[in-house]
Amino acid sequence: MVAKVKGTQDFVDLVLYNYIVNSASKFLDEYNYKQIKTPILEHLDLFKRSLGTTTDVVNKEMFIVQQEGEKKNPICLRPEATAATVRAFVDNGIQNLPWKVFSTGPMFRYERPQKGRYRQFHQLNIESIGSENVYQDAEFIKMLDKFFSSKLKLDNYALQINYLGSFEDRKNFSLILKKFLETVASKICKTCLERKDTNTLRVLDCKNPDCQEVYVAAPKTIDHLSAESAAEWQKLQETLELLSTSFIVNPKLVRGLDYYNKSVFEFVSSDLGAQSAFCAGGRYDALVKEISDGKQDVPAMGSAMGIERLMLLLENKEILIEEKPLHVLLPVSEEQYVLALLVAEELHRAGLATEVLLDGSSLKSMMRKANKLGAKYSLIIGDEEQKNRTVLVKNMFNSQEDTINQPKLVEFIS
Ligand code: HAM
């Protein structure tokens, strides 16, 4: 037996997974988001340029694909979908703005696996490219909140928001934070010391409790915004309040990827333990410019939900998932097999979920099997029924039996 790759999972039951994806697709359709699909393979360079070379994802977590004889332009398994969506936007010359799209699929990060953290995981990614202002940020965040509360009916979660300001503000703040870190250098962990010079904002994300104690006194992005950014930050909070969206300001929320500016947010739930964020995102106004080599300058915003984490939140909840009732055909002997297959054809044509038992077992054991399969009706065809062109229909919930003419079967059971 060859074991599965560390950090990957088999989904042997996709009911919950599909429930999340289908609910989101339907919901996003109401907001005029269209589904797209981009490749799992992308050039490593795409993520170096967009996420930043000093981020953990690019530095430590990439799955590089070995290409025979091709070393110049390495390919990797995508670690996230935003950069790829922007690449697709530029590559396909999309002109109609805003480009409101979503996609789902596997992402790959070489992280230490634990509950809610995998090396192959799935995201539902939503982007609005050409989204310009803070009202659109509020609308986007409100839309997500509505999906979690009204559609998925999650109850134990919080929305955390922060504001990074313009890229200029972000750069200034980085210097301010660095100065602060120098004053506390002897009290912070080795990783934070390294990040102080390479990816300064990320120190605020450190999970080490000693560092967190020190960072209580750290400067906050929202206290160092330009007048224009401060006014937008104010507007974001006011608009969310007017839209009845509860939020918590988390000044330490800086996000792990370099492309963000202005609004950033995370939906978190204490039910998830350490990996508490099940959806995260923000504004990335400079990414289109970066990826199009400066040819296009289009502001944008987006987010990604972690599907496995949503599954963890939903697994103990009673969810009404509508499944088609199953009908099982039981030909009593081989003489009735072809007839059973023809009747099944008829049911399939009418859109009814149908299974035929052709394993030669006794009627009793076929009945047991039909019961295990969760059949609504067992449809028995023996010598008598074959001769009379009928089917013995047994309702598996109340055991009622009816003999129905074959041409009337679809009408009877639908
Ligand atoms: P992210 O925060 O890296 O952002 O990931 C988004 C979500 O994906 C997380 O909140 C989490 O639920 C899930 N996730 C991330 N890593 C793992 C993992 N190793 N195992 C399981 N779930 C995971 C992004 O990826 C951005 N591209 C989001 C975005 C879209 N920003 C703008 N547009």
Coordinates of C-alpha atoms and ligand atoms in Angstrom, one line a residue:
M1 CA 0.0 0.0 0.0
V2 CA 1.4 3.4 -0.9
A3 CA 0.4 6.1 1.6
K4 CA -1.2 9.4 0.5
V5 CA 1.1 12.4 0.3
K6 CA 1.5 14.2 3.6
G7 CA -0.9 17.1 4.0
T8 CA -3.4 15.9 1.3
Q9 CA -6.8 14.4 1.9
D10 CA -9.3 12.1 0.1
F11 CA -12.8 13.3 -0.1
V12 CA -14.8 10.1 -0.2
D13 CA -18.0 12.0 0.4
L14 CA -18.4 15.2 -1.5
V15 CA -21.9 16.1 -0.2
L16 CA -20.7 18.9 2.1
Y17 CA -18.0 20.1 -0.3
N18 CA -20.5 20.4 -3.2
Y19 CA -23.1 22.0 -0.9
I20 CA -20.6 24.8 -0.1
V21 CA -19.5 25.3 -3.7
N22 CA -23.1 25.1 -5.1
S23 CA -24.5 27.5 -2.5
A24 CA -21.7 30.0 -3.2
S25 CA -22.2 29.7 -7.0
K26 CA -25.9 30.3 -6.7
F27 CA -25.4 33.2 -4.3
L28 CA -22.6 34.8 -6.4
D29 CA -24.8 34.6 -9.4
E30 CA -27.2 37.0 -7.7
Y31 CA -24.3 39.5 -7.4
N32 CA -23.4 39.0 -11.1
Y33 CA -20.1 37.1 -10.5
K34 CA -19.2 34.7 -13.3
Q35 CA -17.3 31.5 -12.9
I36 CA -13.9 31.1 -14.5
K37 CA -11.2 28.4 -14.3
T38 CA -7.4 29.0 -14.5
P39 CA -4.6 26.4 -14.7
I40 CA -3.2 24.7 -11.6
L41 CA 0.3 25.2 -13.2
E42 CA 1.7 28.7 -13.4
H43 CA 5.1 30.2 -13.7
L44 CA 6.9 30.6 -10.4
D45 CA 7.7 34.1 -11.5
L46 CA 4.0 35.1 -11.4
F47 CA 3.9 34.5 -7.6
K48 CA 7.4 36.0 -7.0
R49 CA 6.2 39.2 -8.6
S50 CA 2.8 39.4 -6.9
L51 CA 3.0 37.9 -3.5
G52 CA 6.5 39.1 -2.9
T53 CA 9.8 37.3 -2.7
T54 CA 10.1 37.7 1.1
T55 CA 6.7 36.2 1.9
D56 CA 6.6 32.7 3.5
V57 CA 4.4 31.4 0.6
V58 CA 7.0 32.2 -2.0
N59 CA 10.1 31.7 0.1
K60 CA 9.3 28.4 1.8
E61 CA 6.0 26.9 0.6
M62 CA 6.1 26.6 -3.2
F63 CA 5.8 23.2 -4.9
I64 CA 8.1 23.6 -7.9
V65 CA 7.4 21.2 -10.7
Q66 CA 10.6 19.6 -12.2
Q67 CA 10.6 20.0 -15.9
E68 CA 12.9 17.7 -17.9
G69 CA 15.7 19.9 -19.4
E70 CA 13.9 23.2 -18.7
K71 CA 15.4 25.1 -15.9
K72 CA 15.0 28.7 -17.1
N73 CA 11.4 29.5 -16.4
P74 CA 10.3 27.2 -13.5
I75 CA 6.7 26.1 -13.2
C76 CA 4.9 25.6 -9.9
L77 CA 1.6 24.4 -8.5
R78 CA -0.4 27.6 -7.7
P79 CA -0.4 28.5 -4.0
E80 CA -3.4 30.9 -4.4
A81 CA -5.7 32.2 -7.1
T82 CA -5.5 36.0 -7.1
A83 CA -2.3 36.4 -9.0
A84 CA -3.5 33.8 -11.6
T85 CA -6.9 35.5 -12.0
V86 CA -5.1 38.8 -12.6
R87 CA -2.8 37.1 -15.1
A88 CA -5.9 35.7 -16.9
F89 CA -7.5 39.2 -16.9
V90 CA -4.4 40.7 -18.6
D91 CA -3.7 37.7 -20.9
N92 CA -7.3 37.6 -22.2
G93 CA -7.5 41.4 -22.7
I94 CA -10.6 41.8 -20.6
Q95 CA -12.0 45.2 -21.2
N96 CA -15.4 45.1 -19.5
L97 CA -15.0 46.4 -16.0
P98 CA -15.5 45.5 -13.3
W99 CA -14.6 41.9 -14.1
K100 CA -16.5 40.1 -11.4
V101 CA -15.4 36.4 -11.3
F102 CA -15.0 33.5 -9.0
S103 CA -13.3 30.1 -9.2
T104 CA -12.8 27.0 -7.1
G105 CA -10.0 24.4 -7.0
P106 CA -7.0 23.1 -5.3
M107 CA -4.1 25.3 -4.0
F108 CA -0.7 24.0 -2.8
R109 CA 1.5 25.2 0.0
Y110 CA 4.3 23.3 1.7
E111 CA 3.1 24.1 5.2
R112 CA 3.3 22.0 8.4
P113 CA 0.0 20.1 8.3
Q114 CA -2.4 20.3 11.2
K115 CA -6.2 20.6 11.8
G116 CA -7.5 23.0 9.1
R117 CA -4.1 23.3 7.4
Y118 CA -3.1 21.1 4.5
R119 CA -0.5 21.1 1.7
Q120 CA -3.2 20.6 -0.9
F121 CA -6.4 22.6 0.0
H122 CA -9.3 24.1 -1.8
Q123 CA -10.3 27.7 -2.1
L124 CA -13.4 29.5 -3.4
N125 CA -11.8 32.6 -4.8
I126 CA -13.8 35.8 -5.6
E127 CA -12.3 38.8 -7.4
S128 CA -13.7 42.1 -8.5
I129 CA -11.2 43.7 -10.9
G130 CA -12.0 47.3 -11.7
S131 CA -13.6 47.8 -8.3
E132 CA -12.6 51.3 -7.4
N133 CA -13.7 52.7 -4.1
V134 CA -14.3 52.1 -0.5
Y135 CA -18.1 51.7 -0.9
Q136 CA -17.3 48.7 -3.1
D137 CA -15.1 47.3 -0.4
A138 CA -18.0 47.6 2.0
E139 CA -20.4 46.0 -0.5
F140 CA -18.0 43.1 -1.0
I141 CA -17.5 42.5 2.7
K142 CA -21.2 42.7 3.4
M143 CA -21.8 40.2 0.6
L144 CA -19.5 37.7 2.2
D145 CA -21.0 38.2 5.6
K146 CA -24.4 37.7 4.2
F147 CA -23.3 34.4 2.6
F148 CA -21.9 33.1 5.9
S149 CA -24.8 34.2 8.1
S150 CA -27.8 33.7 5.8
K151 CA -26.8 31.0 3.4
L152 CA -24.4 28.8 5.4
K153 CA -26.0 29.8 8.7
L154 CA -22.7 30.1 10.5
D155 CA -23.3 31.6 14.0
N156 CA -20.0 31.6 15.8
Y157 CA -17.7 33.8 13.8
A158 CA -16.3 37.3 13.6
L159 CA -15.3 39.7 10.9
Q160 CA -12.0 41.4 11.5
I161 CA -10.9 44.4 9.5
N162 CA -8.0 46.7 9.2
Y163 CA -6.7 49.4 6.9
L164 CA -3.2 49.5 5.4
G165 CA -3.6 52.8 3.6
S166 CA -2.0 53.6 0.3
F167 CA 1.3 51.9 -0.8
E168 CA 3.0 55.1 0.4
D169 CA 1.3 54.8 3.8
R170 CA 2.3 51.2 3.9
K171 CA 5.9 52.0 3.2
N172 CA 6.0 54.8 5.8
F173 CA 4.4 52.5 8.4
S174 CA 7.0 49.8 7.7
L175 CA 9.7 52.3 8.7
I176 CA 7.9 53.3 11.8
L177 CA 7.3 49.7 12.8
K178 CA 10.9 48.8 12.1
K179 CA 12.1 51.6 14.5
F180 CA 9.8 50.2 17.2
L181 CA 11.1 46.7 16.6
E182 CA 14.6 47.9 17.0
T183 CA 13.7 49.1 20.5
V184 CA 12.3 45.7 21.5
A185 CA 14.8 43.5 19.5
S186 CA 16.0 41.6 22.6
K187 CA 12.5 40.5 23.5
I188 CA 11.2 39.1 20.2
C189 CA 11.7 35.7 18.5
K190 CA 14.3 34.8 15.9
T191 CA 11.7 34.8 13.1
C192 CA 10.5 38.3 14.0
L193 CA 14.1 39.5 14.1
E194 CA 14.5 38.2 10.6
R195 CA 11.2 39.6 9.4
K196 CA 12.1 43.0 10.9
D197 CA 14.4 43.6 7.9
T198 CA 12.7 41.5 5.2
N199 CA 8.9 41.6 5.6
T200 CA 8.4 44.0 8.5
L201 CA 4.6 44.1 8.7
R202 CA 4.4 40.3 9.0
V203 CA 6.0 40.4 12.5
L204 CA 2.5 41.5 13.8
D205 CA 1.2 38.1 12.7
C206 CA 3.6 36.2 14.9
K207 CA 1.9 33.5 17.0
N208 CA 4.6 33.5 19.7
P209 CA 2.8 34.7 23.0
D210 CA 6.0 36.5 24.1
C211 CA 6.1 38.5 20.9
Q212 CA 2.4 39.2 21.0
E213 CA 2.8 40.7 24.5
V214 CA 5.5 43.0 23.2
Y215 CA 3.3 44.0 20.2
V216 CA 0.5 45.3 22.4
A217 CA 2.6 48.5 22.4
A218 CA 3.4 48.3 18.6
P219 CA 2.3 51.2 16.3
K220 CA -0.9 50.6 14.4
T221 CA -1.3 51.1 10.6
I222 CA -4.6 53.1 11.2
D223 CA -2.7 55.7 13.4
H224 CA -0.3 56.5 10.5
L225 CA -2.5 57.1 7.5
S226 CA -2.5 60.1 5.2
A227 CA -5.5 62.4 5.5
E228 CA -7.0 60.9 2.4
S229 CA -6.6 57.3 3.6
A230 CA -7.8 58.2 7.1
A231 CA -11.0 59.6 5.6
E232 CA -11.5 56.4 3.5
W233 CA -10.9 54.2 6.6
Q234 CA -13.6 56.2 8.4
K235 CA -16.0 55.8 5.4
L236 CA -15.4 52.0 5.4
Q237 CA -16.4 51.6 9.0
E238 CA -19.4 53.9 8.7
T239 CA -20.7 52.2 5.6
L240 CA -20.3 48.7 7.2
E241 CA -22.2 50.0 10.2
L242 CA -25.0 51.4 8.0
L243 CA -25.1 48.1 6.2
S244 CA -25.6 46.4 9.6
T245 CA -22.3 44.4 9.3
S246 CA -20.7 43.8 12.6
F247 CA -16.9 44.0 12.7
I248 CA -13.9 44.1 15.0
V249 CA -11.0 46.4 14.2
N250 CA -7.8 44.3 14.4
P251 CA -4.8 46.6 14.0
K252 CA -2.5 43.6 13.8
L253 CA -4.2 42.2 10.7
V254 CA -1.7 42.9 8.0
R255 CA -2.1 39.7 5.8
G256 CA 0.7 37.6 4.6
L257 CA 0.9 38.6 1.0
D258 CA 2.6 41.7 -0.4
Y259 CA 0.0 42.8 -2.9
Y260 CA -2.5 44.3 -0.4
N261 CA -3.3 48.0 0.3
K262 CA -6.2 49.8 1.9
S263 CA -8.9 47.5 3.2
V264 CA -8.0 44.0 4.5
F265 CA -10.2 41.6 6.3
E266 CA -10.6 38.1 7.7
F267 CA -13.6 36.0 8.8
V268 CA -12.5 33.9 11.8
S269 CA -14.1 31.4 14.1
S270 CA -12.9 30.1 17.4
D271 CA -14.4 26.7 16.5
L272 CA -11.5 26.2 14.2
G273 CA -8.7 26.3 16.8
A274 CA -5.4 27.8 15.8
Q275 CA -6.2 28.0 12.0
S276 CA -9.1 30.2 12.7
A277 CA -9.5 32.2 9.4
F278 CA -12.0 30.6 7.0
C279 CA -12.1 33.5 4.5
A280 CA -9.7 36.4 3.9
G281 CA -8.9 39.1 1.4
G282 CA -8.6 42.8 0.7
R283 CA -7.8 45.4 -1.9
Y284 CA -4.9 45.0 -4.2
D285 CA -4.8 48.2 -6.4
A286 CA -1.3 47.7 -7.9
L287 CA -1.4 44.1 -8.9
V288 CA -2.8 44.5 -12.4
K289 CA -0.1 47.1 -13.1
E290 CA 2.6 44.8 -11.8
I291 CA 1.4 41.8 -13.8
S292 CA 0.8 43.7 -17.0
D293 CA 4.3 45.2 -16.9
G294 CA 2.8 48.7 -16.2
K295 CA 0.5 48.6 -19.3
Q296 CA -2.7 48.6 -17.3
D297 CA -3.6 50.2 -14.1
V298 CA -6.8 48.8 -12.6
P299 CA -7.8 48.8 -8.9
A300 CA -9.2 45.6 -7.5
M301 CA -10.4 43.7 -4.5
G302 CA -11.1 40.1 -3.6
S303 CA -11.1 37.3 -1.1
A304 CA -10.8 33.5 -0.8
M305 CA -12.7 31.1 1.4
G306 CA -10.9 27.9 2.6
I307 CA -13.4 25.2 1.7
E308 CA -11.9 22.6 4.2
R309 CA -12.3 25.1 7.0
L310 CA -15.9 25.8 6.0
M311 CA -16.5 22.0 6.0
L312 CA -15.1 21.8 9.5
L313 CA -17.5 24.5 10.6
L314 CA -20.5 22.8 9.0
E315 CA -19.7 19.2 9.7
N316 CA -21.7 19.0 12.9
K317 CA -24.6 21.2 11.8
E318 CA -27.9 19.9 10.5
I319 CA -27.9 21.0 7.0
L320 CA -30.9 20.3 4.7
I321 CA -29.2 19.0 1.7
E322 CA -31.7 18.0 -1.0
E323 CA -30.7 14.8 -2.5
K324 CA -32.7 13.1 -5.3
P325 CA -34.6 10.1 -4.0
L326 CA -33.1 6.8 -5.3
H327 CA -35.1 4.1 -7.0
V328 CA -33.7 0.6 -7.1
L329 CA -34.7 -2.0 -9.7
L330 CA -34.6 -5.6 -8.6
P331 CA -34.9 -8.1 -11.4
V332 CA -35.5 -11.4 -9.7
S333 CA -33.6 -13.6 -12.2
E334 CA -31.4 -13.2 -15.2
E335 CA -34.4 -13.5 -17.5
Q336 CA -35.5 -10.1 -16.3
Y337 CA -32.1 -8.3 -16.5
V338 CA -32.6 -6.8 -20.0
L339 CA -36.2 -5.7 -19.1
A340 CA -34.9 -4.1 -15.9
L341 CA -32.2 -2.2 -17.9
L342 CA -34.8 -0.9 -20.3
V343 CA -37.1 0.2 -17.5
A344 CA -34.1 1.9 -15.8
E345 CA -33.4 3.8 -19.1
E346 CA -37.0 5.0 -19.0
L347 CA -36.5 6.3 -15.4
H348 CA -33.2 8.0 -16.2
R349 CA -34.8 9.7 -19.2
A350 CA -37.3 11.2 -16.8
G351 CA -34.5 12.4 -14.6
L352 CA -35.0 9.9 -11.8
A353 CA -32.0 8.6 -9.8
T354 CA -32.1 4.9 -10.5
E355 CA -29.8 1.9 -9.8
V356 CA -30.3 -1.7 -11.1
L357 CA -29.1 -4.7 -9.0
L358 CA -27.6 -7.2 -11.4
D359 CA -25.5 -9.3 -9.0
G360 CA -27.6 -12.5 -9.1
S361 CA -28.4 -12.5 -5.4
S362 CA -31.7 -13.6 -3.8
L363 CA -34.6 -11.2 -3.7
K364 CA -34.2 -11.0 0.1
S365 CA -30.6 -9.9 -0.1
M366 CA -31.4 -7.5 -2.9
M367 CA -34.1 -5.9 -0.7
R368 CA -31.6 -5.6 2.1
K369 CA -29.2 -3.9 -0.3
A370 CA -31.9 -1.5 -1.6
N371 CA -32.6 -0.6 2.0
K372 CA -28.9 0.1 2.7
L373 CA -28.7 2.2 -0.5
G374 CA -31.5 4.4 1.0
A375 CA -34.0 3.6 -1.8
K376 CA -37.3 5.4 -1.7
Y377 CA -38.9 2.7 -3.9
S378 CA -37.8 -0.9 -4.7
L379 CA -39.0 -1.8 -8.1
I380 CA -39.3 -5.6 -8.4
I381 CA -39.6 -7.4 -11.7
G382 CA -40.1 -11.2 -11.6
D383 CA -41.7 -13.7 -13.9
E384 CA -45.2 -12.5 -13.1
E385 CA -44.4 -8.9 -13.7
Q386 CA -42.5 -9.7 -16.9
K387 CA -45.5 -11.6 -18.3
N388 CA -48.0 -8.9 -17.3
R389 CA -45.8 -5.9 -18.2
T390 CA -46.1 -4.6 -14.6
V391 CA -43.6 -3.7 -11.8
L392 CA -44.1 -4.4 -8.1
V393 CA -43.4 -1.1 -6.5
K394 CA -42.5 -1.2 -2.8
N395 CA -42.4 2.0 -0.8
M396 CA -39.4 1.5 1.4
F397 CA -40.6 4.1 4.0
N398 CA -44.1 2.6 4.7
S399 CA -43.8 -0.8 3.1
Q400 CA -46.8 -0.3 0.9
E401 CA -46.9 -2.4 -2.2
D402 CA -48.5 -1.6 -5.5
T403 CA -48.5 -3.3 -8.9
I404 CA -48.1 -0.7 -11.6
N405 CA -48.3 -1.1 -15.3
Q406 CA -44.8 -0.5 -16.8
P407 CA -45.9 2.5 -19.0
K408 CA -47.4 4.2 -15.9
L409 CA -44.3 3.6 -13.7
V410 CA -42.6 7.0 -14.2
E411 CA -45.9 8.8 -13.5
F412 CA -46.5 6.8 -10.4
I413 CA -43.1 7.3 -8.7
S414 CA -42.3 10.8 -9.8
Ligands
HAM1 P1 -5.0 33.5 2.3 O1 -5.2 34.1 3.5 O2 -3.6 33.0 2.0 O3 -5.4 34.5 1.1 O4 -6.0 32.2 2.1 C1 -7.4 32.4 2.1 C2 -8.0 31.3 2.9 O5 -7.6 30.0 2.4 C3 -7.6 31.2 4.4 O6 -8.3 32.1 5.2 C4 -7.9 29.8 4.7 O7 -9.3 29.6 5.0 C5 -7.5 29.1 3.4 N1 -6.2 28.5 3.5 C6 -5.0 29.1 3.3 N2 -4.0 28.2 3.5 C7 -4.5 27.0 3.8 C8 -4.0 25.7 4.1 N3 -2.7 25.5 4.1 N4 -4.9 24.7 4.4 C9 -6.2 25.0 4.4 N5 -6.8 26.2 4.1 C10 -6.0 27.2 3.8 C11 -5.3 34.2 -0.2 O8 -5.0 33.1 -0.7 C12 -5.6 35.4 -1.1 N6 -5.4 35.0 -2.5 C13 -7.1 35.8 -0.8 C14 -7.5 36.9 -1.7 C15 -8.3 36.8 -2.9 N7 -7.1 38.2 -1.6 C16 -7.7 38.9 -2.6 N8 -8.3 38.1 -3.4

